GROMACS .gro file of N, CA and C in nm:
model
  321
    1UNK      N    1  -0.041   1.285  -2.012
    1UNK     CA    2  -0.125   1.349  -2.110
    1UNK      C    3  -0.125   1.272  -2.241
    2UNK      N    4  -0.007   1.224  -2.279
    2UNK     CA    5   0.003   1.148  -2.404
    2UNK      C    6  -0.080   1.021  -2.397
    3UNK      N    7  -0.080   0.954  -2.282
    3UNK     CA    8  -0.156   0.829  -2.268
    3UNK      C    9  -0.305   0.853  -2.284
    4UNK      N   10  -0.351   0.972  -2.252
    4UNK     CA   11  -0.494   1.002  -2.263
    4UNK      C   12  -0.531   1.076  -2.392
    5UNK      N   13  -0.431   1.107  -2.475
    5UNK     CA   14  -0.456   1.186  -2.595
    5UNK      C   15  -0.559   1.121  -2.688
    6UNK      N   16  -0.549   0.991  -2.705
    6UNK     CA   17  -0.640   0.923  -2.798
    6UNK      C   18  -0.762   0.863  -2.732
    7UNK      N   19  -0.782   0.889  -2.606
    7UNK     CA   20  -0.894   0.832  -2.533
    7UNK      C   21  -1.019   0.917  -2.556
    8UNK      N   22  -1.128   0.850  -2.586
    8UNK     CA   23  -1.254   0.919  -2.615
    8UNK      C   24  -1.330   0.946  -2.485
    9UNK      N   25  -1.285   1.048  -2.414
    9UNK     CA   26  -1.350   1.092  -2.290
    9UNK      C   27  -1.354   1.244  -2.291
   10UNK      N   28  -1.451   1.301  -2.222
   10UNK     CA   29  -1.452   1.447  -2.208
   10UNK      C   30  -1.328   1.494  -2.131
   11UNK      N   31  -1.291   1.617  -2.155
   11UNK     CA   32  -1.173   1.673  -2.090
   11UNK      C   33  -1.181   1.660  -1.938
   12UNK      N   34  -1.297   1.683  -1.881
   12UNK     CA   35  -1.312   1.675  -1.734
   12UNK      C   36  -1.276   1.536  -1.683
   13UNK      N   37  -1.317   1.432  -1.754
   13UNK     CA   38  -1.286   1.294  -1.712
   13UNK      C   39  -1.136   1.266  -1.727
   14UNK      N   40  -1.076   1.317  -1.834
   14UNK     CA   41  -0.932   1.300  -1.852
   14UNK      C   42  -0.856   1.367  -1.737
   15UNK      N   43  -0.901   1.486  -1.699
   15UNK     CA   44  -0.836   1.556  -1.588
   15UNK      C   45  -0.857   1.482  -1.456
   16UNK      N   46  -0.973   1.419  -1.440
   16UNK     CA   47  -0.996   1.336  -1.321
   16UNK      C   48  -0.895   1.222  -1.315
   17UNK      N   49  -0.876   1.155  -1.427
   17UNK     CA   50  -0.781   1.042  -1.432
   17UNK      C   51  -0.640   1.091  -1.402
   18UNK      N   52  -0.600   1.201  -1.462
   18UNK     CA   53  -0.467   1.257  -1.436
   18UNK      C   54  -0.450   1.292  -1.289
   19UNK      N   55  -0.552   1.348  -1.229
   19UNK     CA   56  -0.546   1.386  -1.088
   19UNK      C   57  -0.532   1.263  -0.998
   20UNK      N   58  -0.604   1.158  -1.029
   20UNK     CA   59  -0.599   1.035  -0.950
   20UNK      C   60  -0.460   0.972  -0.960
   21UNK      N   61  -0.407   0.964  -1.080
   21UNK     CA   62  -0.274   0.906  -1.098
   21UNK      C   63  -0.169   0.995  -1.030
   22UNK      N   64  -0.184   1.126  -1.042
   22UNK     CA   65  -0.092   1.218  -0.975
   22UNK      C   66  -0.096   1.199  -0.824
   23UNK      N   67  -0.215   1.183  -0.768
   23UNK     CA   68  -0.227   1.159  -0.623
   23UNK      C   69  -0.152   1.032  -0.583
   24UNK      N   70  -0.166   0.927  -0.662
   24UNK     CA   71  -0.097   0.802  -0.631
   24UNK      C   72   0.055   0.822  -0.635
   25UNK      N   73   0.104   0.881  -0.742
   25UNK     CA   74   0.248   0.900  -0.758
   25UNK      C   75   0.302   0.990  -0.646
   26UNK      N   76   0.233   1.099  -0.620
   26UNK     CA   77   0.278   1.192  -0.516
   26UNK      C   78   0.278   1.125  -0.379
   27UNK      N   79   0.172   1.052  -0.348
   27UNK     CA   80   0.164   0.982  -0.220
   27UNK      C   81   0.274   0.879  -0.205
   28UNK      N   82   0.301   0.805  -0.310
   28UNK     CA   83   0.408   0.705  -0.304
   28UNK      C   84   0.543   0.773  -0.280
   29UNK      N   85   0.567   0.882  -0.352
   29UNK     CA   86   0.694   0.954  -0.336
   29UNK      C   87   0.709   1.010  -0.195
   30UNK      N   88   0.600   1.062  -0.138
   30UNK     CA   89   0.606   1.111   0.000
   30UNK      C   90   0.641   0.999   0.096
   31UNK      N   91   0.580   0.884   0.075
   31UNK     CA   92   0.608   0.769   0.162
   31UNK      C   93   0.753   0.724   0.152
   32UNK      N   94   0.808   0.726   0.034
   32UNK     CA   95   0.947   0.685   0.015
   32UNK      C   96   1.044   0.789   0.071
   33UNK      N   97   1.005   0.917   0.070
   33UNK     CA   98   1.096   1.023   0.111
   33UNK      C   99   1.106   1.037   0.263
   34UNK      N  100   1.002   0.996   0.333
   34UNK     CA  101   1.008   1.014   0.480
   34UNK      C  102   1.097   0.906   0.541
   35UNK      N  103   1.167   0.943   0.646
   35UNK     CA  104   1.254   0.845   0.711
   35UNK      C  105   1.173   0.731   0.772
   36UNK      N  106   1.223   0.611   0.757
   36UNK     CA  107   1.156   0.494   0.814
   36UNK      C  108   1.201   0.477   0.958
   37UNK      N  109   1.106   0.475   1.051
   37UNK     CA  110   1.146   0.462   1.192
   37UNK      C  111   1.209   0.326   1.219
   38UNK      N  112   1.309   0.327   1.302
   38UNK     CA  113   1.375   0.204   1.343
   38UNK      C  114   1.350   0.185   1.492
   39UNK      N  115   1.293   0.071   1.528
   39UNK     CA  116   1.269   0.042   1.668
   39UNK      C  117   1.395  -0.012   1.733
   40UNK      N  118   1.424   0.037   1.854
   40UNK     CA  119   1.533  -0.024   1.928
   40UNK      C  120   1.482  -0.158   1.982
   41UNK      N  121   1.573  -0.238   2.030
   41UNK     CA  122   1.539  -0.374   2.075
   41UNK      C  123   1.431  -0.374   2.183
   42UNK      N  124   1.443  -0.285   2.280
   42UNK     CA  125   1.347  -0.279   2.390
   42UNK      C  126   1.207  -0.243   2.339
   43UNK      N  127   1.199  -0.146   2.250
   43UNK     CA  128   1.070  -0.104   2.194
   43UNK      C  129   1.009  -0.215   2.109
   44UNK      N  130   1.093  -0.283   2.031
   44UNK     CA  131   1.045  -0.393   1.948
   44UNK      C  132   0.989  -0.506   2.035
   45UNK      N  133   1.057  -0.535   2.145
   45UNK     CA  134   1.009  -0.640   2.236
   45UNK      C  135   0.875  -0.599   2.299
   46UNK      N  136   0.862  -0.472   2.337
   46UNK     CA  137   0.737  -0.424   2.397
   46UNK      C  138   0.624  -0.428   2.295
   47UNK      N  139   0.653  -0.388   2.173
   47UNK     CA  140   0.552  -0.394   2.067
   47UNK      C  141   0.509  -0.538   2.041
   48UNK      N  142   0.606  -0.627   2.033
   48UNK     CA  143   0.575  -0.768   2.011
   48UNK      C  144   0.489  -0.825   2.123
   49UNK      N  145   0.521  -0.792   2.247
   49UNK     CA  146   0.443  -0.840   2.361
   49UNK      C  147   0.300  -0.787   2.355
   50UNK      N  148   0.284  -0.662   2.319
   50UNK     CA  149   0.149  -0.603   2.310
   50UNK      C  150   0.067  -0.670   2.199
   51UNK      N  151   0.129  -0.692   2.085
   51UNK     CA  152   0.057  -0.758   1.975
   51UNK      C  153   0.020  -0.900   2.014
   52UNK      N  154   0.112  -0.970   2.077
   52UNK     CA  155   0.083  -1.108   2.120
   52UNK      C  156  -0.033  -1.112   2.221
   53UNK      N  157  -0.038  -1.015   2.313
   53UNK     CA  158  -0.148  -1.008   2.411
   53UNK      C  159  -0.281  -0.988   2.339
   54UNK      N  160  -0.283  -0.898   2.244
   54UNK     CA  161  -0.406  -0.871   2.169
   54UNK      C  162  -0.451  -0.995   2.092
   55UNK      N  163  -0.356  -1.062   2.029
   55UNK     CA  164  -0.390  -1.182   1.952
   55UNK      C  165  -0.441  -1.292   2.045
   56UNK      N  166  -0.378  -1.308   2.160
   56UNK     CA  167  -0.421  -1.410   2.256
   56UNK      C  168  -0.560  -1.381   2.311
   57UNK      N  169  -0.594  -1.253   2.320
   57UNK     CA  170  -0.726  -1.214   2.371
   57UNK      C  171  -0.835  -1.226   2.264
   58UNK      N  172  -0.794  -1.260   2.141
   58UNK     CA  173  -0.893  -1.273   2.034
   58UNK      C  174  -0.914  -1.146   1.953
   59UNK      N  175  -0.836  -1.044   1.985
   59UNK     CA  176  -0.843  -0.922   1.905
   59UNK      C  177  -0.776  -0.949   1.770
   60UNK      N  178  -0.810  -0.873   1.672
   60UNK     CA  179  -0.749  -0.882   1.538
   60UNK      C  180  -0.761  -1.023   1.477
   61UNK      N  181  -0.884  -1.077   1.469
   61UNK     CA  182  -0.898  -1.213   1.417
   61UNK      C  183  -0.850  -1.229   1.272
   62UNK      N  184  -0.859  -1.125   1.193
   62UNK     CA  185  -0.812  -1.136   1.054
   62UNK      C  186  -0.660  -1.147   1.049
   63UNK      N  187  -0.592  -1.074   1.136
   63UNK     CA  188  -0.446  -1.085   1.144
   63UNK      C  189  -0.409  -1.225   1.190
   64UNK      N  190  -0.477  -1.277   1.291
   64UNK     CA  191  -0.448  -1.412   1.340
   64UNK      C  192  -0.470  -1.515   1.229
   65UNK      N  193  -0.577  -1.500   1.154
   65UNK     CA  194  -0.605  -1.594   1.045
   65UNK      C  195  -0.496  -1.585   0.938
   66UNK      N  196  -0.446  -1.466   0.915
   66UNK     CA  197  -0.345  -1.446   0.812
   66UNK      C  198  -0.211  -1.507   0.849
   67UNK      N  199  -0.169  -1.489   0.976
   67UNK     CA  200  -0.035  -1.536   1.013
   67UNK      C  201  -0.036  -1.670   1.085
   68UNK      N  202  -0.155  -1.720   1.120
   68UNK     CA  203  -0.163  -1.848   1.190
   68UNK      C  204  -0.097  -1.840   1.326
   69UNK      N  205  -0.018  -1.941   1.359
   69UNK     CA  206   0.049  -1.945   1.489
   69UNK      C  207   0.187  -1.880   1.488
   70UNK      N  208   0.225  -1.825   1.376
   70UNK     CA  209   0.357  -1.763   1.366
   70UNK      C  210   0.366  -1.640   1.457
   71UNK      N  211   0.486  -1.607   1.498
   71UNK     CA  212   0.508  -1.487   1.577
   71UNK      C  213   0.486  -1.366   1.487
   72UNK      N  214   0.402  -1.271   1.530
   72UNK     CA  215   0.370  -1.159   1.441
   72UNK      C  216   0.492  -1.076   1.401
   73UNK      N  217   0.582  -1.049   1.494
   73UNK     CA  218   0.697  -0.967   1.457
   73UNK      C  219   0.791  -1.040   1.362
   74UNK      N  220   0.807  -1.170   1.381
   74UNK     CA  221   0.889  -1.248   1.286
   74UNK      C  222   0.826  -1.244   1.147
   75UNK      N  223   0.693  -1.259   1.145
   75UNK     CA  224   0.622  -1.256   1.017
   75UNK      C  225   0.639  -1.123   0.948
   76UNK      N  226   0.623  -1.012   1.024
   76UNK     CA  227   0.637  -0.880   0.965
   76UNK      C  228   0.780  -0.855   0.920
   77UNK      N  229   0.876  -0.899   0.999
   77UNK     CA  230   1.017  -0.878   0.963
   77UNK      C  231   1.052  -0.952   0.835
   78UNK      N  232   1.001  -1.075   0.821
   78UNK     CA  233   1.030  -1.153   0.700
   78UNK      C  234   0.961  -1.096   0.578
   79UNK      N  235   0.843  -1.038   0.597
   79UNK     CA  236   0.769  -0.987   0.482
   79UNK      C  237   0.812  -0.847   0.441
   80UNK      N  238   0.865  -0.768   0.535
   80UNK     CA  239   0.907  -0.634   0.498
   80UNK      C  240   1.029  -0.643   0.409
   81UNK      N  241   1.026  -0.567   0.304
   81UNK     CA  242   1.138  -0.571   0.210
   81UNK      C  243   1.126  -0.684   0.109
   82UNK      N  244   1.017  -0.761   0.116
   82UNK     CA  245   0.998  -0.869   0.020
   82UNK      C  246   0.978  -0.814  -0.120
   83UNK      N  247   0.929  -0.691  -0.127
   83UNK     CA  248   0.907  -0.627  -0.256
   83UNK      C  249   0.986  -0.496  -0.256
   84UNK      N  250   1.060  -0.473  -0.360
   84UNK     CA  251   1.136  -0.347  -0.368
   84UNK      C  252   1.039  -0.230  -0.381
   85UNK      N  253   1.082  -0.110  -0.344
   85UNK     CA  254   0.996   0.006  -0.361
   85UNK      C  255   0.950   0.025  -0.506
   86UNK      N  256   1.039  -0.001  -0.601
   86UNK     CA  257   1.000   0.012  -0.742
   86UNK      C  258   0.894  -0.090  -0.781
   87UNK      N  259   0.909  -0.214  -0.734
   87UNK     CA  260   0.810  -0.317  -0.765
   87UNK      C  261   0.677  -0.285  -0.696
   88UNK      N  262   0.683  -0.234  -0.574
   88UNK     CA  263   0.563  -0.196  -0.501
   88UNK      C  264   0.490  -0.084  -0.575
   89UNK      N  265   0.565   0.016  -0.620
   89UNK     CA  266   0.507   0.126  -0.697
   89UNK      C  267   0.442   0.075  -0.825
   90UNK      N  268   0.514  -0.009  -0.899
   90UNK     CA  269   0.462  -0.059  -1.026
   90UNK      C  270   0.336  -0.143  -1.007
   91UNK      N  271   0.335  -0.228  -0.906
   91UNK     CA  272   0.216  -0.310  -0.879
   91UNK      C  273   0.097  -0.222  -0.846
   92UNK      N  274   0.117  -0.123  -0.760
   92UNK     CA  275   0.008  -0.033  -0.724
   92UNK      C  276  -0.041   0.049  -0.842
   93UNK      N  277   0.052   0.099  -0.922
   93UNK     CA  278   0.013   0.178  -1.039
   93UNK      C  279  -0.063   0.092  -1.139
   94UNK      N  280  -0.017  -0.030  -1.163
   94UNK     CA  281  -0.089  -0.121  -1.253
   94UNK      C  282  -0.230  -0.145  -1.203
   95UNK      N  283  -0.245  -0.170  -1.073
   95UNK     CA  284  -0.378  -0.194  -1.017
   95UNK      C  285  -0.466  -0.071  -1.031
   96UNK      N  286  -0.409   0.047  -1.005
   96UNK     CA  287  -0.484   0.171  -1.019
   96UNK      C  288  -0.528   0.192  -1.164
   97UNK      N  289  -0.437   0.173  -1.258
   97UNK     CA  290  -0.470   0.193  -1.399
   97UNK      C  291  -0.573   0.090  -1.447
   98UNK      N  292  -0.560  -0.035  -1.400
   98UNK     CA  293  -0.661  -0.135  -1.436
   98UNK      C  294  -0.799  -0.094  -1.386
   99UNK      N  295  -0.804  -0.043  -1.263
   99UNK     CA  296  -0.931   0.001  -1.207
   99UNK      C  297  -0.988   0.121  -1.281
  100UNK      N  298  -0.902   0.215  -1.317
  100UNK     CA  299  -0.948   0.330  -1.394
  100UNK      C  300  -0.998   0.288  -1.532
  101UNK      N  301  -0.926   0.196  -1.595
  101UNK     CA  302  -0.968   0.147  -1.727
  101UNK      C  303  -1.106   0.083  -1.718
  102UNK      N  304  -1.127   0.005  -1.613
  102UNK     CA  305  -1.259  -0.060  -1.594
  102UNK      C  306  -1.366   0.044  -1.566
  103UNK      N  307  -1.335   0.138  -1.477
  103UNK     CA  308  -1.433   0.240  -1.439
  103UNK      C  309  -1.475   0.325  -1.559
  104UNK      N  310  -1.378   0.365  -1.642
  104UNK     CA  311  -1.407   0.451  -1.754
  104UNK      C  312  -1.424   0.376  -1.885
  105UNK      N  313  -1.431   0.241  -1.873
  105UNK     CA  314  -1.453   0.154  -1.990
  105UNK      C  315  -1.354   0.182  -2.102
  106UNK      N  316  -1.223   0.180  -2.063
  106UNK     CA  317  -1.115   0.202  -2.159
  106UNK      C  318  -1.056   0.069  -2.198
  107UNK      N  319  -0.991   0.064  -2.312
  107UNK     CA  320  -0.928  -0.060  -2.358
  107UNK      C  321  -0.781  -0.057  -2.327
   0.00000   0.00000   0.00000
């Protein structure tokens, strides 16, 4: 509320912005609060085989372009945890606020 106190927007627009930011924060917190599933070795191998089959068949061309010839599960394992939850939250919130500032022509 304080961040929007000096903003020259109608109350309805300010409430829209607050609601959007609240949705982002709430959604992020829900994601962090739920237990992260852990695949056992057998399930991970089956998942990897299925993804490799799809990639070999030409499915998911954007994924193939992104990871190149690397093994998809190795790529995902190396990239997961590359950003802390706090850094992930901050990056997303910054992007959201930048978009809202542009949309509502705020400085």
